[in-house]
mmCIF file of C-alpha atoms in Angstrom:
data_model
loop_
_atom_site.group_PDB
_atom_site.id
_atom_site.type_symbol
_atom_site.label_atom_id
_atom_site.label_comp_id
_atom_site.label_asym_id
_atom_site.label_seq_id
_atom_site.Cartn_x
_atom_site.Cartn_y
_atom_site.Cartn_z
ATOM 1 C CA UNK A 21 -5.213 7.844 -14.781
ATOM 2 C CA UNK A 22 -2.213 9.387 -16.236
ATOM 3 C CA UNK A 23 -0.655 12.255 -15.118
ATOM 4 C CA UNK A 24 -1.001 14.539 -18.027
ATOM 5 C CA UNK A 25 -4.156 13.908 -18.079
ATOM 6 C CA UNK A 26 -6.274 16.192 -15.292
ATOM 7 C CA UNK A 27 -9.940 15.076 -14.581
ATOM 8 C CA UNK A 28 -11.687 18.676 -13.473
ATOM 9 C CA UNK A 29 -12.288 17.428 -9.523
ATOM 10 C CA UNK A 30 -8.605 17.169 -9.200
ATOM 11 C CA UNK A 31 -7.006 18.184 -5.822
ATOM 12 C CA UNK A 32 -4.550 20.281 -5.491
ATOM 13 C CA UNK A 33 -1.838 18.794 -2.947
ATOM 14 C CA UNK A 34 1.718 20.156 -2.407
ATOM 15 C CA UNK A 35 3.785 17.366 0.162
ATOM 16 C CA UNK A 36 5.937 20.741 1.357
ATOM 17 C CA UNK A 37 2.977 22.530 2.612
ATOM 18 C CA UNK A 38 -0.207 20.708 3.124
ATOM 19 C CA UNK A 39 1.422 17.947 5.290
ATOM 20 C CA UNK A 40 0.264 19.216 8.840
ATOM 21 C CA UNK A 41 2.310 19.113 11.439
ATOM 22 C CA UNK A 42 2.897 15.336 12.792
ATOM 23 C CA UNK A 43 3.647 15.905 16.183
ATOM 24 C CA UNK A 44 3.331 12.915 18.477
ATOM 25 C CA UNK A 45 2.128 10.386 15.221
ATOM 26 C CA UNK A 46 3.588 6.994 14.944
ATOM 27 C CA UNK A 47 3.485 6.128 11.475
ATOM 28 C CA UNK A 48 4.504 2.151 9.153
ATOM 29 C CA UNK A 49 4.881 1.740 6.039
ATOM 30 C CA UNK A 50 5.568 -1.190 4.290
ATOM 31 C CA UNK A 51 8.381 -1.154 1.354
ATOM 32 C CA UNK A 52 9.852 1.816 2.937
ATOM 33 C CA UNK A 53 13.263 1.224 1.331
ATOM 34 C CA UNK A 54 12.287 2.059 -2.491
ATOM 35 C CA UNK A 55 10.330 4.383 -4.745
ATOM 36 C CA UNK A 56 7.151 5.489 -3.356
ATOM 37 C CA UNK A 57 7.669 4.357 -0.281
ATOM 38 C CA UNK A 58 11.001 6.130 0.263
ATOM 39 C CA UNK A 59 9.854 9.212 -1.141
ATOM 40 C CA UNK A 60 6.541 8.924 1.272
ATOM 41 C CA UNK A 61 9.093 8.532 4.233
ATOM 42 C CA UNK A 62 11.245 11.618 3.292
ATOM 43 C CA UNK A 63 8.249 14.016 2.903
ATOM 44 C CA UNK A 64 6.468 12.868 6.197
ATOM 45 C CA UNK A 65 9.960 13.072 7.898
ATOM 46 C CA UNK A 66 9.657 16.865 7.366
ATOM 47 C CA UNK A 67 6.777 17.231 9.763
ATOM 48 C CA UNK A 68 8.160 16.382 12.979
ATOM 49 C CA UNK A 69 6.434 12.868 13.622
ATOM 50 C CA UNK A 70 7.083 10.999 16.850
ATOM 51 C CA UNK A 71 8.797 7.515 14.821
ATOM 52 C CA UNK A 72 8.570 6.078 11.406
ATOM 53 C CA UNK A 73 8.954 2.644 10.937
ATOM 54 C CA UNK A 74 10.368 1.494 7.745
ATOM 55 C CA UNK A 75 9.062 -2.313 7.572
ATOM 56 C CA UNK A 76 11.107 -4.353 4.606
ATOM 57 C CA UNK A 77 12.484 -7.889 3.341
ATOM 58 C CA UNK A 78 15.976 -6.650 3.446
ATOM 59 C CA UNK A 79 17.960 -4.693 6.533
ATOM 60 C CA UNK A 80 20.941 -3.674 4.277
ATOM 61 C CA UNK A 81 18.913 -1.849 1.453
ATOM 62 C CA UNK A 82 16.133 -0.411 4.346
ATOM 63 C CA UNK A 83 19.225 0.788 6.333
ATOM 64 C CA UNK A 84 20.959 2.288 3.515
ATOM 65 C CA UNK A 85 17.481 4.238 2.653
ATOM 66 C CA UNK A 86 17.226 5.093 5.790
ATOM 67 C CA UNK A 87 21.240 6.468 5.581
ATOM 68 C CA UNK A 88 20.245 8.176 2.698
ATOM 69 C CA UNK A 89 16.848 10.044 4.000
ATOM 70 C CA UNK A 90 18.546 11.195 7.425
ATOM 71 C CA UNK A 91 21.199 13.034 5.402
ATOM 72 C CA UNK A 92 18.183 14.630 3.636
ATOM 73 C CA UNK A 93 16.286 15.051 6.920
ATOM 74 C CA UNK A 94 18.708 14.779 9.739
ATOM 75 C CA UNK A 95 15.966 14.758 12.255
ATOM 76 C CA UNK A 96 14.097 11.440 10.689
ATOM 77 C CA UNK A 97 13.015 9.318 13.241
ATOM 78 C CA UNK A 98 13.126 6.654 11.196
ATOM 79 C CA UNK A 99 13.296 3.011 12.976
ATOM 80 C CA UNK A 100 14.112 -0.272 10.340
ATOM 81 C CA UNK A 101 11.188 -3.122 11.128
ATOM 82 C CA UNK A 102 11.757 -6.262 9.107
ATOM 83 C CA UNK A 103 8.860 -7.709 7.251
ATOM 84 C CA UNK A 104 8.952 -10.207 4.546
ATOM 85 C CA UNK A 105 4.783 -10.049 3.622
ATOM 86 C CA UNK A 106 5.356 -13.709 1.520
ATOM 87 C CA UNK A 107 6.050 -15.578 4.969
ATOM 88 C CA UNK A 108 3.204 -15.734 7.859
ATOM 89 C CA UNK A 109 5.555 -15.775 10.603
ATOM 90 C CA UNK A 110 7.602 -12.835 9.350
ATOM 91 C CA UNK A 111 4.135 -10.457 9.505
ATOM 92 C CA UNK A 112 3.593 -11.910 13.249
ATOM 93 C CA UNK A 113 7.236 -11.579 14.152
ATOM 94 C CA UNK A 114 6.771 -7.918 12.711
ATOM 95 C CA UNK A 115 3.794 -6.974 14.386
ATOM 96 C CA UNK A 116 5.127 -8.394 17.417
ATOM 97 C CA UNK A 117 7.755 -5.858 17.741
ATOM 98 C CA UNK A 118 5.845 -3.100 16.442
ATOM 99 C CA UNK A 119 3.815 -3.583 19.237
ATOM 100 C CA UNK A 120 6.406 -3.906 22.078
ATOM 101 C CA UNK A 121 7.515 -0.610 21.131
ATOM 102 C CA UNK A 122 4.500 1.249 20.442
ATOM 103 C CA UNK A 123 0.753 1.798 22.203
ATOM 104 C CA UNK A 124 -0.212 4.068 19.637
ATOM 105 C CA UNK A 125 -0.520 4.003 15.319
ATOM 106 C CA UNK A 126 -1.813 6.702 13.469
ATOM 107 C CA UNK A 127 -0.889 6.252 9.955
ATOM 108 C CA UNK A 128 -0.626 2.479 8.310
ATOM 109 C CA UNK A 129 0.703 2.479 4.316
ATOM 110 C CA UNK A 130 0.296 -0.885 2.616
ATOM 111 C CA UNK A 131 2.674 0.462 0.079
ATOM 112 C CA UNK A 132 4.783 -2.673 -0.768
ATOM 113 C CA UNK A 133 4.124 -4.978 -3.227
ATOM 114 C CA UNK A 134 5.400 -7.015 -6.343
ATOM 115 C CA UNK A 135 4.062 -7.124 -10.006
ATOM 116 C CA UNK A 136 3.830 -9.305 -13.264
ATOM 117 C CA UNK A 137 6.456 -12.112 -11.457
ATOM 118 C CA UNK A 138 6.591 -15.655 -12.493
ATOM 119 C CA UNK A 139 4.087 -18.027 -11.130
ATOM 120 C CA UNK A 140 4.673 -19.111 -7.586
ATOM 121 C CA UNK A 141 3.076 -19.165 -4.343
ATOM 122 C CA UNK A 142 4.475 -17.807 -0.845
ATOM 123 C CA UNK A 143 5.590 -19.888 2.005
ATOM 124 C CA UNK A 144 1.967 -20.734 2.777
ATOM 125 C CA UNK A 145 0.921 -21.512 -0.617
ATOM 126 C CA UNK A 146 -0.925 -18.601 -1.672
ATOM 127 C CA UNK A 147 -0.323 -17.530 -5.263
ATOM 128 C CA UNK A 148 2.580 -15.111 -4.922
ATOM 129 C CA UNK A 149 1.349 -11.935 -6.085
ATOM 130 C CA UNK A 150 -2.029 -11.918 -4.098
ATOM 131 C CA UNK A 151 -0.137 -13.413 -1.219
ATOM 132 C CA UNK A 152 2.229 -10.753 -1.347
ATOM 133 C CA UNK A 153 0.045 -7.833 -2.381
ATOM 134 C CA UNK A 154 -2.860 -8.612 -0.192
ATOM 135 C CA UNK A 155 -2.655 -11.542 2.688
ATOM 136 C CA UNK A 156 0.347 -10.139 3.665
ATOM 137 C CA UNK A 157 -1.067 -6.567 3.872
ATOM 138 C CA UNK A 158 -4.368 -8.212 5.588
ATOM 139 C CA UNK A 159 -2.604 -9.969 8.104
ATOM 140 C CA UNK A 160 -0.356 -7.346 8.927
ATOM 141 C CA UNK A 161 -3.610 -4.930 9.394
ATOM 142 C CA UNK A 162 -5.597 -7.497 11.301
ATOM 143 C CA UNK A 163 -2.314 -7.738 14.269
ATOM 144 C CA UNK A 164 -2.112 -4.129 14.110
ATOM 145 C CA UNK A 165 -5.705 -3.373 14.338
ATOM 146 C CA UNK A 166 -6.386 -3.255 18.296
ATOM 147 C CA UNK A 167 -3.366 -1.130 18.275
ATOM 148 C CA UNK A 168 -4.909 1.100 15.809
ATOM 149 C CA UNK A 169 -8.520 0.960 17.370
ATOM 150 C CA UNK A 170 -6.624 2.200 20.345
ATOM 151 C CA UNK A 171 -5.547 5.078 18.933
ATOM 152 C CA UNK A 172 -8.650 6.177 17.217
ATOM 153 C CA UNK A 173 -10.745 6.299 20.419
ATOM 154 C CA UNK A 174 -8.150 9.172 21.789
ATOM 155 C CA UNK A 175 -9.222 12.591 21.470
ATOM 156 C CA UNK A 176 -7.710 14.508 18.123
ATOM 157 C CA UNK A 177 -6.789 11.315 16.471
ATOM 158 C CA UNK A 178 -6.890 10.972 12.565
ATOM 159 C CA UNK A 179 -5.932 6.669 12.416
ATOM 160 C CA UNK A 180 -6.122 6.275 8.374
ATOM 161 C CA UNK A 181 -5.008 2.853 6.695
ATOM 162 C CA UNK A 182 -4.027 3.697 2.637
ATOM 163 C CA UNK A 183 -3.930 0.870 0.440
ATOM 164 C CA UNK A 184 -1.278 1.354 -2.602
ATOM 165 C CA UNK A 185 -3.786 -0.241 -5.498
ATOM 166 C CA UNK A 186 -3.083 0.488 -9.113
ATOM 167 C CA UNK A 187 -5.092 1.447 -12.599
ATOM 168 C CA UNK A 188 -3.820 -2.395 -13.412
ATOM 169 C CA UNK A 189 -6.569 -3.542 -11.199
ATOM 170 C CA UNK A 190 -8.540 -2.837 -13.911
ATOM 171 C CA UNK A 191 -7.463 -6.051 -15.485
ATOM 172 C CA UNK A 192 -8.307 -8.391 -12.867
ATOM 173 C CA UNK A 193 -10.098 -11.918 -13.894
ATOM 174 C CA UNK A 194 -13.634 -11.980 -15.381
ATOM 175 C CA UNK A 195 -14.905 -12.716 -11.654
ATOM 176 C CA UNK A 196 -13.303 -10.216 -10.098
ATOM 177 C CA UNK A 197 -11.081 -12.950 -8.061
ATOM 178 C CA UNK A 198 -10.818 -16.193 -8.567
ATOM 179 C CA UNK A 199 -11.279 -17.733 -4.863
ATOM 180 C CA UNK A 200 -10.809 -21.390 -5.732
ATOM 181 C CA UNK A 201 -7.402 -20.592 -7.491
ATOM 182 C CA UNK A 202 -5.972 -18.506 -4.849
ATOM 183 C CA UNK A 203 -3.804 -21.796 -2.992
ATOM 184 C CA UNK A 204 -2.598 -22.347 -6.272
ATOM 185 C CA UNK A 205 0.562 -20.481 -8.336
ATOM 186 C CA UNK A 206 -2.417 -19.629 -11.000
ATOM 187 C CA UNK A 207 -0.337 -20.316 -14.015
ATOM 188 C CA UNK A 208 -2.449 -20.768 -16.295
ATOM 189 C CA UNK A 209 -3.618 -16.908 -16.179
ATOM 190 C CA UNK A 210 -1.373 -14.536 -17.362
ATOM 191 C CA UNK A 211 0.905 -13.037 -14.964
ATOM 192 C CA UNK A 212 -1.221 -9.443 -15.825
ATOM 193 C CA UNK A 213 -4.033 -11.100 -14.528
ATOM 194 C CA UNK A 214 -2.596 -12.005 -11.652
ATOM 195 C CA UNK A 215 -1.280 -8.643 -10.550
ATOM 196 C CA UNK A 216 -4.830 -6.838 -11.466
ATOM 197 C CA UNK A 217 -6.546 -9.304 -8.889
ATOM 198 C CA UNK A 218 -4.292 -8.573 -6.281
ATOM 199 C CA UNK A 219 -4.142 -5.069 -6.706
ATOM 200 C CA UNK A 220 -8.479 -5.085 -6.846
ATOM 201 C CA UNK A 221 -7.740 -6.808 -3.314
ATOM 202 C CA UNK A 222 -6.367 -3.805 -2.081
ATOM 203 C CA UNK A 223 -9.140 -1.809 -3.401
ATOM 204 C CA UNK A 224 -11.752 -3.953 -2.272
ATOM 205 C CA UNK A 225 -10.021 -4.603 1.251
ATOM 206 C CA UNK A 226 -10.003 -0.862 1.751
ATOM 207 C CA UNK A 227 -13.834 -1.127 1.467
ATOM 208 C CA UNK A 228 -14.210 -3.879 3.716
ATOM 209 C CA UNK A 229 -12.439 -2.635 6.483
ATOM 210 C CA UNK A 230 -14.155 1.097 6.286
ATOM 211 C CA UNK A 231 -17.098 -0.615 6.920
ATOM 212 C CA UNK A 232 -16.572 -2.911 9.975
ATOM 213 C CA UNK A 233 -13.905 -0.010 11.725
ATOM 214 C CA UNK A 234 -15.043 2.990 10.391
ATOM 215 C CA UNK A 235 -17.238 3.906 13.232
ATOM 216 C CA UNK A 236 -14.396 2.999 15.288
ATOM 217 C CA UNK A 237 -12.577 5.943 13.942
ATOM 218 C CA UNK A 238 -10.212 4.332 11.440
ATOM 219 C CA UNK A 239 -10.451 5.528 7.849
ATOM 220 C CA UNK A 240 -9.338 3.364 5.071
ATOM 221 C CA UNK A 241 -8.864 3.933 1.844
ATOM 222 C CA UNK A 242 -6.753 2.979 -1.533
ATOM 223 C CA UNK A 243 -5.035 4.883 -3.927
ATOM 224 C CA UNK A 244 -3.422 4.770 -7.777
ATOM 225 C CA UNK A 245 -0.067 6.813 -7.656
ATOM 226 C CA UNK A 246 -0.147 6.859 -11.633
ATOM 227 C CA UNK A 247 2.619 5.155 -13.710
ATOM 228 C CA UNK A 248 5.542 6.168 -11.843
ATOM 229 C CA UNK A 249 8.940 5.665 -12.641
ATOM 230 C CA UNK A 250 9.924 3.213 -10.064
ATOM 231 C CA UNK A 251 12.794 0.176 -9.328
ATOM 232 C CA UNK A 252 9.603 -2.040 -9.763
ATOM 233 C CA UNK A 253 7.939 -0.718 -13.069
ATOM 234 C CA UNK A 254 11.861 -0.714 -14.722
ATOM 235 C CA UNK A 255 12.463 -4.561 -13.136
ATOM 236 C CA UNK A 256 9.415 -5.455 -14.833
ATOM 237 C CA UNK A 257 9.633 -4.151 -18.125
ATOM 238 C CA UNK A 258 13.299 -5.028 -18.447
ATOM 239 C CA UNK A 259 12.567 -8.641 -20.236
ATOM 240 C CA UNK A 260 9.899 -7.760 -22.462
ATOM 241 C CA UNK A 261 12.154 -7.731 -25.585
ATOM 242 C CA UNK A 262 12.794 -4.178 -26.171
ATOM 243 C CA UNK A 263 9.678 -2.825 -23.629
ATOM 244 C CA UNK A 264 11.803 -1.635 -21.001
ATOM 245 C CA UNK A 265 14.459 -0.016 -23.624
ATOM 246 C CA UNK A 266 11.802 1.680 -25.432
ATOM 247 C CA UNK A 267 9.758 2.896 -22.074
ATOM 248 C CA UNK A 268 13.324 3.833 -20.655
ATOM 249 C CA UNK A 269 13.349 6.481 -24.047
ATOM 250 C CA UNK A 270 10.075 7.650 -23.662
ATOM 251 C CA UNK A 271 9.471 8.033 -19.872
ATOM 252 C CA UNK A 272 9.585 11.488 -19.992
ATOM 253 C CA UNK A 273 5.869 11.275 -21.579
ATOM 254 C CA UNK A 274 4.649 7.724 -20.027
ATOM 255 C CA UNK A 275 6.195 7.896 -16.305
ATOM 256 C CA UNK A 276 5.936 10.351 -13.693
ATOM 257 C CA UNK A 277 8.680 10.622 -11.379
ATOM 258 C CA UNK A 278 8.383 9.453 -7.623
ATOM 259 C CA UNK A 279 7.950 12.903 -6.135
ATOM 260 C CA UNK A 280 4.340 13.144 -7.909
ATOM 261 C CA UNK A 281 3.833 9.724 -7.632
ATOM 262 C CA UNK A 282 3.729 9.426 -3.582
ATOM 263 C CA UNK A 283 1.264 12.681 -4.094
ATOM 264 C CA UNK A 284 -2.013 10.935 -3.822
ATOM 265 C CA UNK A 285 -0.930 8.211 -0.676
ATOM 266 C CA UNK A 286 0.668 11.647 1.031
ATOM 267 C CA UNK A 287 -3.169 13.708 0.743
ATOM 268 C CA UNK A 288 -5.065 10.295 1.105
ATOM 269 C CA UNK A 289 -3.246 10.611 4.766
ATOM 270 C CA UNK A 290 -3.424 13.792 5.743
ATOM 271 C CA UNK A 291 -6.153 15.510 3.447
ATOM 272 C CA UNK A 292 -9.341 16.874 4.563
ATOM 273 C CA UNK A 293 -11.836 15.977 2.465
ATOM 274 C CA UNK A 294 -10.835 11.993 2.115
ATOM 275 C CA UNK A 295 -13.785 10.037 2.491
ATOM 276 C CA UNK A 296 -13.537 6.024 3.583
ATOM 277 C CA UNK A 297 -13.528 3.437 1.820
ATOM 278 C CA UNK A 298 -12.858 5.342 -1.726
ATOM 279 C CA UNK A 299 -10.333 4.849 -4.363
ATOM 280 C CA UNK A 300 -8.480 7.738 -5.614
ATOM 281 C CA UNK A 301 -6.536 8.398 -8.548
ATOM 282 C CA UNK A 302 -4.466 10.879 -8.747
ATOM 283 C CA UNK A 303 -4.803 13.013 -6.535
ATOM 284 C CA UNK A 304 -7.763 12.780 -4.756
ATOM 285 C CA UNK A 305 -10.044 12.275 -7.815
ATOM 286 C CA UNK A 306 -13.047 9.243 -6.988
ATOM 287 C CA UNK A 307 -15.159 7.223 -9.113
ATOM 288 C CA UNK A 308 -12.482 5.734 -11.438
ATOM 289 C CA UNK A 309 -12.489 2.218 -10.676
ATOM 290 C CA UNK A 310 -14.118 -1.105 -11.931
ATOM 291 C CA UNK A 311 -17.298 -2.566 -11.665
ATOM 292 C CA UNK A 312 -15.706 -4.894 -9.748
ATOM 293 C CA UNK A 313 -14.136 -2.478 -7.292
ATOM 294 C CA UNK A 314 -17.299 -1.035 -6.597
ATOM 295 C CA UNK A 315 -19.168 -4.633 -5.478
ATOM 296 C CA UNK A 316 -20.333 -4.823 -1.709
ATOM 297 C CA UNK A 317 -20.637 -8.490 -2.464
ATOM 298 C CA UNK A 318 -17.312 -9.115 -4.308
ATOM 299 C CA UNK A 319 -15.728 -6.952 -1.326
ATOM 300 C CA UNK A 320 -17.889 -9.065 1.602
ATOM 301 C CA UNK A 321 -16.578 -12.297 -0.310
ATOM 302 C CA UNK A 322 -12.821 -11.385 0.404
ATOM 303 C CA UNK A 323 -13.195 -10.268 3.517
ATOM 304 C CA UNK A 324 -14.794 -13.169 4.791
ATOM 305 C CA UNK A 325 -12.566 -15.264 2.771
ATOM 306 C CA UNK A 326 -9.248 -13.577 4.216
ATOM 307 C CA UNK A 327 -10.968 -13.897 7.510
ATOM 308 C CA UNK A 328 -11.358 -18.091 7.423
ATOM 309 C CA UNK A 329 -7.769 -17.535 5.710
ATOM 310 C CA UNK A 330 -5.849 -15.623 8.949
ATOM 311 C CA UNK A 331 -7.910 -17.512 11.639
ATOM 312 C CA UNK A 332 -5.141 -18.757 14.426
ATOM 313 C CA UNK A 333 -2.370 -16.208 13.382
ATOM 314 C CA UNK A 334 -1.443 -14.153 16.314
ATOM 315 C CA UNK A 335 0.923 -13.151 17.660
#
């Protein structure tokens, strides 16, 4: 969905005054150094939470954010966590430390993620953009999980994992995923194609792990942000011969900027009436994705598939 264009079950959400008050909640998100991420970071750092961890590839550009977003918000807790999601060892190593620091998580953003790169495949082998966008994320969520279990069995705890998706998901290959082609740097799909399955990953990971932890008082879900002006949308549109120059004129009409973009992840965390296992567009409007995104099996298949995928990485 586009902002622009307002479904009538649209929520109304402003980051300044429905964000309650975060007292004593530990909070990660992943690509904290950029765009939606950043701009997720500075409006939670309003609301007095206990430590923010800012998990990214590289310490120089996550500490200058995090420069940046304590002279906007001198009181940030904000702690730099490296994680490079293309490398196994990284996510443990990651994990690890979260987890020597920490006996508690509240809120988990899956908010990194690349798009419409050349074909390659991450340390492991996976193709790069689902290894990236969603083994990275799964891994990550699996070490983290009896950490967040933990949490959710204390009294007045709200644990929620939010899954950045995207409309592109939309896209995705005419099986929904393409399981045999996933150890593989998929070139002979179009890098499009690629992105869409790893982004109906998130969607359908967000389903799969509302069901199995739901009644353990986590609440997942995954969002769209809309087409936001970010570092990644410009880095990607740059080389399309002209694209990127002509989207650069007319983003006042086709992007939105990152304050209304981090919108829907910011109510998908704190809102009331977010329900499990959904995808929302903005903000906090249901029932817009796939057929795909909507298929217990499909969603049962990668879960099970991730599982067989992640079995022996601990810490």
């Amino acid at each position: 969905m586009l902002y622009g264009i307002i479904p009538r079950n649209v929520v109304s959400f402003n980051a300044e005054t429905d964000i309650p008050a975060l007292d004593d909640k530990v909070i990660l998100i992943t690509g904290g150094n950029v765009g939606l991420g950043k701009q997720t970071i500075l409006q939670l750092s309003k609301h007095n939470p206990k430590r923010i961890y800012l998990a990214a590839r590289t310490q120089s550009k996550a500490e200058a954010a995090i420069e940046e977003l304590q002279t906007l918000v001198p009181s940030a807790p904000i702690t730099y966590i490296h994680c490079d999601l293309t490398s196994v060892s990284s996510v443990q190593e990651c994990a690890r430390e979260f987890t020597l620091k920490e006996k508690r998580l509240d809120l988990l953003f899956l908010n990194a993620g690349i798009m419409a790169t050349p074909a390659g495949t991450t340390v492991e082998g996976y193709e790069i953009q689902f290894g990236t966008n969603h083994v990275g994320h799964a891994l990550l969520t699996k070490l983290l999980l009896p950490t967040l279990v933990k949490t959710a069995a204390e009294p007045g705890s709200d644990v929620r994992v939010i899954s950045l998706s995207s409309i592109g998901h939309l896209y995705a290959p005419w099986s929904g995923i393409s399981f045999p082609d996933l150890k593989t740097d998929m070139s002979d799909s179009s890098t499009w194609c690629r992105y869409a399955q790893s982004k109906l990953a998130n969607i359908l990971f967000a389903e799969g792990l509302q069901k199995r932890y739901g009644e353990k008082g986590i609440k997942a879900v995954a969002v769209h942000p809309g087409v936001v002006d970010t570092e990644l949308y410009r880095s990607t549109f740059s080389g399309y011969l002209g694209l990127g120059r002509l989207l650069d004129r007319g983003k006042r009409w086709v992007y939105t900027g990152v304050e209304k973009g981090a919108l829907n992840q910011l109510w998908a965390a704190v809102g009331k009436n977010v329900e499990g296992g959904e995808y929302y567009t903005p903000i906090g409007v249901s029932g817009q994705g796939s057929k795909w995104s909507v298929d217990e099996g499909l969603a049962d298949a990668l879960w099970e598939w991730t599982e067989k995928e992640l079995v022996g990485y601990d810490f």
